[in-house]
Tab-separated table of C-alpha atoms in Angstrom:
chain	number	residue	atom	x	y	z
A	241	MET	CA	53.785	134.496	6.802
A	242	LYS	CA	50.761	132.102	7.944
A	243	LYS	CA	48.817	132.924	11.180
A	244	VAL	CA	46.512	130.297	12.641
A	245	GLY	CA	44.280	130.098	15.616
A	246	ILE	CA	43.772	126.806	17.203
A	247	ILE	CA	41.095	125.889	19.928
A	248	THR	CA	39.593	122.740	21.439
A	249	ASP	CA	37.109	121.422	23.478
A	250	CYS	CA	34.657	124.258	23.589
A	251	HIS	CA	31.897	121.808	25.124
A	252	GLY	CA	28.883	123.875	24.455
A	253	ASN	CA	30.090	127.223	25.475
A	254	VAL	CA	29.173	129.489	22.643
A	255	GLU	CA	30.053	132.664	24.778
A	256	ALA	CA	33.731	131.659	25.330
A	257	LEU	CA	33.985	130.485	21.771
A	258	GLN	CA	32.740	133.672	20.217
A	259	ALA	CA	35.225	135.651	22.559
A	260	ILE	CA	38.467	133.634	21.402
A	261	VAL	CA	37.592	133.714	17.728
A	262	GLY	CA	36.867	137.574	18.121
A	263	LEU	CA	40.401	138.014	19.528
A	264	PHE	CA	41.691	135.769	16.593
A	265	ASN	CA	40.031	137.856	14.279
A	266	GLU	CA	41.732	141.158	15.828
A	267	GLN	CA	45.033	139.336	15.721
A	268	GLY	CA	44.565	138.476	12.009
A	269	VAL	CA	44.274	134.993	12.200
A	270	GLU	CA	43.810	133.681	8.595
A	271	GLU	CA	42.725	130.132	9.360
A	272	ILE	CA	41.093	128.542	12.732
A	273	PHE	CA	41.085	124.822	13.787
A	274	HIS	CA	38.917	123.330	16.420
A	275	THR	CA	40.568	119.963	17.329
A	276	GLY	CA	37.378	118.190	18.760
A	277	ASP	CA	34.602	118.030	21.407
A	278	VAL	CA	32.154	120.803	20.343
A	279	VAL	CA	29.399	119.178	22.289
A	280	ASP	CA	28.199	118.123	25.690
A	281	ILE	CA	29.261	119.412	29.264
A	282	GLY	CA	27.673	123.108	28.367
A	283	PHE	CA	24.290	123.847	27.166
A	284	GLN	CA	24.744	125.715	23.966
A	285	SER	CA	26.289	122.552	21.797
A	286	LYS	CA	23.971	123.642	18.851
A	287	GLN	CA	24.915	127.105	19.182
A	288	CYS	CA	28.847	126.002	18.909
A	289	LEU	CA	28.183	124.163	15.997
A	290	ASP	CA	25.990	126.698	14.412
A	291	PHE	CA	28.967	129.069	15.055
A	292	LEU	CA	31.823	127.079	14.000
A	293	LEU	CA	30.053	125.893	10.851
A	294	GLY	CA	29.379	129.332	9.798
A	295	LEU	CA	32.843	130.496	10.116
A	296	PRO	CA	35.115	131.064	6.706
A	297	ASN	CA	38.321	128.873	6.700
A	298	CYS	CA	37.532	126.967	9.975
A	299	THR	CA	38.446	123.212	10.044
A	300	LEU	CA	37.101	120.987	12.779
A	301	THR	CA	38.389	117.631	13.852
A	302	LEU	CA	36.194	114.730	15.400
A	303	GLY	CA	36.218	114.759	19.250
A	304	ASN	CA	34.939	111.626	21.199
A	305	HIS	CA	31.855	113.478	22.219
A	306	ASP	CA	31.171	114.457	19.005
A	307	TYR	CA	31.505	111.171	17.845
A	308	ASP	CA	28.775	109.997	20.411
A	309	TYR	CA	26.495	112.449	18.908
A	310	LEU	CA	27.541	111.221	15.262
A	311	ILE	CA	26.615	107.470	16.233
A	312	ASP	CA	23.719	108.667	18.757
A	313	ARG	CA	25.685	106.809	21.554
A	314	ARG	CA	23.689	107.963	24.564
A	315	GLN	CA	24.882	105.517	27.614
A	316	HIS	CA	27.100	106.547	29.952
A	317	LEU	CA	30.463	105.353	29.230
A	318	PRO	CA	33.328	103.883	31.420
A	319	MET	CA	35.795	106.478	32.707
A	320	SER	CA	33.356	109.210	31.705
A	321	HIS	CA	31.802	111.739	33.857
A	322	VAL	CA	28.800	112.568	31.473
A	323	SER	CA	25.598	110.812	32.276
A	324	ALA	CA	23.219	109.173	29.995
A	325	GLU	CA	20.440	111.910	30.696
A	326	HIS	CA	22.760	114.704	30.241
A	327	LYS	CA	23.831	113.375	26.774
A	328	ALA	CA	20.210	112.496	25.696
A	329	PHE	CA	19.349	116.066	26.543
A	330	VAL	CA	22.025	117.582	24.437
A	331	PHE	CA	21.738	115.191	21.622
A	332	ASP	CA	18.148	116.081	21.355
A	333	SER	CA	18.787	119.774	21.518
A	334	ILE	CA	20.944	119.415	18.507
A	335	GLY	CA	18.722	117.302	16.458
A	336	GLU	CA	19.312	114.958	13.603
A	337	ASP	CA	20.403	117.366	10.755
A	338	TYR	CA	23.693	118.077	12.319
A	339	ARG	CA	24.984	114.413	12.032
A	340	LYS	CA	25.781	115.011	7.921
A	341	PHE	CA	28.072	117.770	9.030
A	342	VAL	CA	29.723	115.889	11.939
A	343	GLU	CA	30.397	112.618	10.009
A	344	ARG	CA	32.659	114.721	7.627
A	345	PHE	CA	34.942	115.842	10.876
A	346	PRO	CA	38.215	113.952	9.994
A	347	ILE	CA	40.255	112.345	13.075
A	348	ALA	CA	43.128	114.332	11.961
A	349	VAL	CA	44.186	117.159	9.609
A	350	VAL	CA	47.884	117.719	8.465
A	351	ARG	CA	48.888	120.845	7.182
A	352	SER	CA	52.380	122.137	5.663
A	353	TRP	CA	53.575	125.622	5.346
A	354	TYR	CA	56.985	126.966	4.384
A	355	GLY	CA	58.324	123.529	4.446
A	356	LYS	CA	56.996	123.103	8.255
A	357	THR	CA	54.245	120.140	9.008
A	358	PHE	CA	51.364	120.626	11.689
A	359	VAL	CA	49.041	117.865	12.828
A	360	PHE	CA	45.498	119.089	14.208
A	361	THR	CA	43.513	116.102	16.209
A	362	HIS	CA	41.713	115.393	19.033
A	363	TYR	CA	44.176	113.005	20.740
A	364	ALA	CA	46.431	110.339	19.808
A	365	SER	CA	44.236	107.926	17.458
A	366	ALA	CA	43.533	104.091	18.327
A	367	GLU	CA	42.611	103.253	14.654
A	368	HIS	CA	42.210	99.621	15.695
A	369	ASN	CA	39.361	100.592	17.799
A	370	PHE	CA	37.608	102.633	15.181
A	371	SER	CA	34.114	101.135	15.379
A	372	LYS	CA	30.728	102.194	16.397
A	373	THR	CA	31.300	100.254	19.577
A	374	GLY	CA	34.842	101.008	20.445
A	375	TRP	CA	37.135	103.736	21.300
A	376	ILE	CA	38.485	105.949	18.769
A	377	PHE	CA	41.416	107.261	20.841
A	378	ASP	CA	44.021	106.132	23.031
A	379	LYS	CA	43.449	106.358	26.814
A	380	ILE	CA	44.458	109.664	28.284
A	381	ASP	CA	47.939	109.771	29.525
A	382	SER	CA	47.634	111.800	32.851
A	383	TYR	CA	51.751	112.264	33.238
A	384	PRO	CA	52.756	112.219	29.674
A	385	THR	CA	56.412	112.454	28.579
A	386	ALA	CA	58.291	113.069	25.286
A	387	GLU	CA	58.665	109.232	25.135
A	388	SER	CA	55.010	108.481	25.773
A	389	PHE	CA	53.700	110.943	23.445
A	390	ASP	CA	56.605	109.495	20.955
A	391	ARG	CA	55.023	106.346	21.071
A	392	MET	CA	51.118	107.567	21.025
A	393	PHE	CA	51.269	110.128	18.144
A	394	GLN	CA	52.603	108.567	14.755
A	395	TYR	CA	53.146	111.448	12.776
A	396	ASN	CA	56.288	112.680	11.098
A	397	ALA	CA	55.724	116.694	12.027
A	398	ASP	CA	57.256	119.573	13.322
A	399	GLY	CA	54.072	120.184	15.834
A	400	VAL	CA	51.220	118.373	16.835
A	401	PHE	CA	48.005	120.380	18.431
A	402	PHE	CA	45.322	118.392	20.246
A	403	GLY	CA	42.844	118.702	22.850
A	404	HIS	CA	40.851	116.123	24.944
A	405	LYS	CA	42.571	116.206	28.636
A	406	HIS	CA	41.424	119.981	28.709
A	407	GLU	CA	44.923	120.981	30.271
A	408	ALA	CA	47.723	122.939	28.622
A	409	CYS	CA	50.839	120.900	27.951
A	410	ASP	CA	53.787	121.439	25.994
A	411	ILE	CA	56.264	118.544	25.529
A	412	VAL	CA	59.321	118.283	22.996
A	413	GLY	CA	59.979	114.944	21.532
A	414	ARG	CA	60.045	113.689	18.321
A	415	SER	CA	57.772	116.520	17.517
A	416	THR	CA	56.438	119.484	19.754
A	417	TYR	CA	53.235	118.146	21.293
A	418	VAL	CA	50.874	120.660	22.395
A	419	ASP	CA	47.853	120.255	24.284
A	420	VAL	CA	45.920	123.563	23.544
A	421	GLY	CA	43.600	123.255	26.460
A	422	SER	CA	39.852	123.616	26.796
A	423	ILE	CA	38.477	126.960	25.576
A	424	ALA	CA	36.404	127.403	28.684
A	425	CYS	CA	36.546	123.879	30.959
A	426	HIS	CA	38.685	125.485	33.514
A	427	PRO	CA	37.903	127.995	36.746
A	428	ASP	CA	39.265	131.355	34.676
A	429	ALA	CA	36.765	133.845	33.215
A	430	VAL	CA	38.484	133.851	30.041
A	431	ALA	CA	38.445	131.686	26.916
A	432	LYS	CA	41.740	130.173	25.794
A	433	GLY	CA	43.251	129.194	22.699
A	434	ILE	CA	46.842	129.286	20.888
A	435	ILE	CA	48.084	131.340	18.043
A	436	LEU	CA	50.236	129.520	15.329
A	437	THR	CA	52.758	131.507	13.303
A	438	VAL	CA	54.593	130.027	10.504
A	439	THR	CA	57.203	131.941	8.310
A	440	ARG	CA	59.974	131.075	6.002
A	441	ASP	CA	62.709	131.578	9.096
A	442	GLY	CA	60.727	129.414	11.483
A	443	TRP	CA	57.722	128.915	13.604
A	444	ASN	CA	56.177	129.698	16.843
A	445	TYR	CA	53.162	129.580	19.135
A	446	GLN	CA	51.722	131.888	21.488
A	447	ARG	CA	48.876	130.893	24.213
A	448	VAL	CA	46.264	133.576	24.300
A	449	SER	CA	43.198	134.322	25.999
A	450	ALA	CA	39.959	136.779	25.748
A	451	PRO	CA	37.664	137.551	28.725
A	452	TYR	CA	34.157	136.524	28.523
A	453	ASN	CA	30.856	136.912	31.000
A	454	ARG	CA	31.433	133.465	32.767
A	455	GLU	CA	29.031	134.537	35.718
A	456	LYS	CA	26.567	135.181	33.123
A	457	TYR	CA	26.915	131.504	31.446
A	458	VAL	CA	26.731	129.714	34.924
A	459	THR	CA	23.706	131.287	35.760
A	460	GLN	CA	22.339	130.341	32.317
A	461	MET	CA	23.473	127.026	32.361
A	462	LEU	CA	21.970	126.536	35.829
A	463	LYS	CA	18.629	127.721	34.460
A	464	SER	CA	18.845	125.575	31.079
A	465	GLY	CA	17.432	122.388	32.256
A	466	LEU	CA	20.507	120.586	31.491
A	467	PRO	CA	20.794	117.616	33.561
A	468	ASP	CA	23.698	117.557	35.886
A	469	ALA	CA	24.404	121.022	35.265
A	470	GLN	CA	25.876	121.974	38.526
A	471	TYR	CA	28.039	118.702	38.709
A	472	MET	CA	29.235	119.554	35.154
A	473	LEU	CA	30.377	122.838	36.332
A	474	ASP	CA	31.828	121.532	39.417
A	475	PHE	CA	33.978	118.744	37.867
A	476	TYR	CA	34.645	120.403	34.372
A	477	TYR	CA	34.999	124.222	35.070
A	478	ASP	CA	35.872	124.508	38.951
A	479	HIS	CA	37.610	121.181	39.477
A	480	ILE	CA	36.027	120.576	42.847
A	481	TYR	CA	36.012	116.555	42.027
A	482	GLY	CA	39.154	114.619	41.356
A	483	VAL	CA	39.298	112.220	38.259
A	484	ASP	CA	38.206	109.491	40.687
A	485	GLY	CA	34.958	111.164	41.016
A	486	THR	CA	35.655	112.241	45.192
A	487	LYS	CA	35.091	115.324	46.858
A	488	GLU	CA	37.060	116.139	49.887
A	489	GLY	CA	37.823	112.325	50.365
A	490	GLY	CA	34.276	111.373	49.989
A	491	LYS	CA	32.688	109.290	47.155
A	492	ILE	CA	30.070	111.196	45.280
């Protein structure tokens, strides 16, 4: 039997990250995959990198925010809710030395156990745009279907586990497509992840969660000096704003 822990989009929240990894350890998880976006949004990006890089048997794939740090892309990007000031603060707090680790993060990892094949990635790759000025992932499909994911994820696999959108999603098409959902970018005071179990007889996965002190984290984040801290919490954690940047019908 192979038991794997899968997490994504910790986004600078080491409190939640430690909570879910603690649960994985209690459940006998042998290997962990973080499918992108260690940095930005939260104020503990460096601490998250330290924690994940220090874990045995942990594989990190590249997310779009990690890529921005890697190439030091600090400007505000179209369709992004993260300001240039926020990115500059986060990247400066991480420093230069971590780029040598992040540059080793793969876009996707393919693993097989007991004849079953699984992909771990941040999102569907846009390889034709892989450059220092372009996008490396396809545009998020807000209303995905089996057909749209079949077109986007060009893998011959039993299961594809990914993140990026922060919302849990399970769709069966050519593969089983599983958006793991962000560890902590949601309104709940729990850290979220998945445990994948593979045996000779088949495979299954379970969504799991572990409590963490969200109130303490929020208080510390607001005192951290992180630019746009309140907006990051409102948009990414409490979902006060819509994706178009409106709040209660008015532009922000």
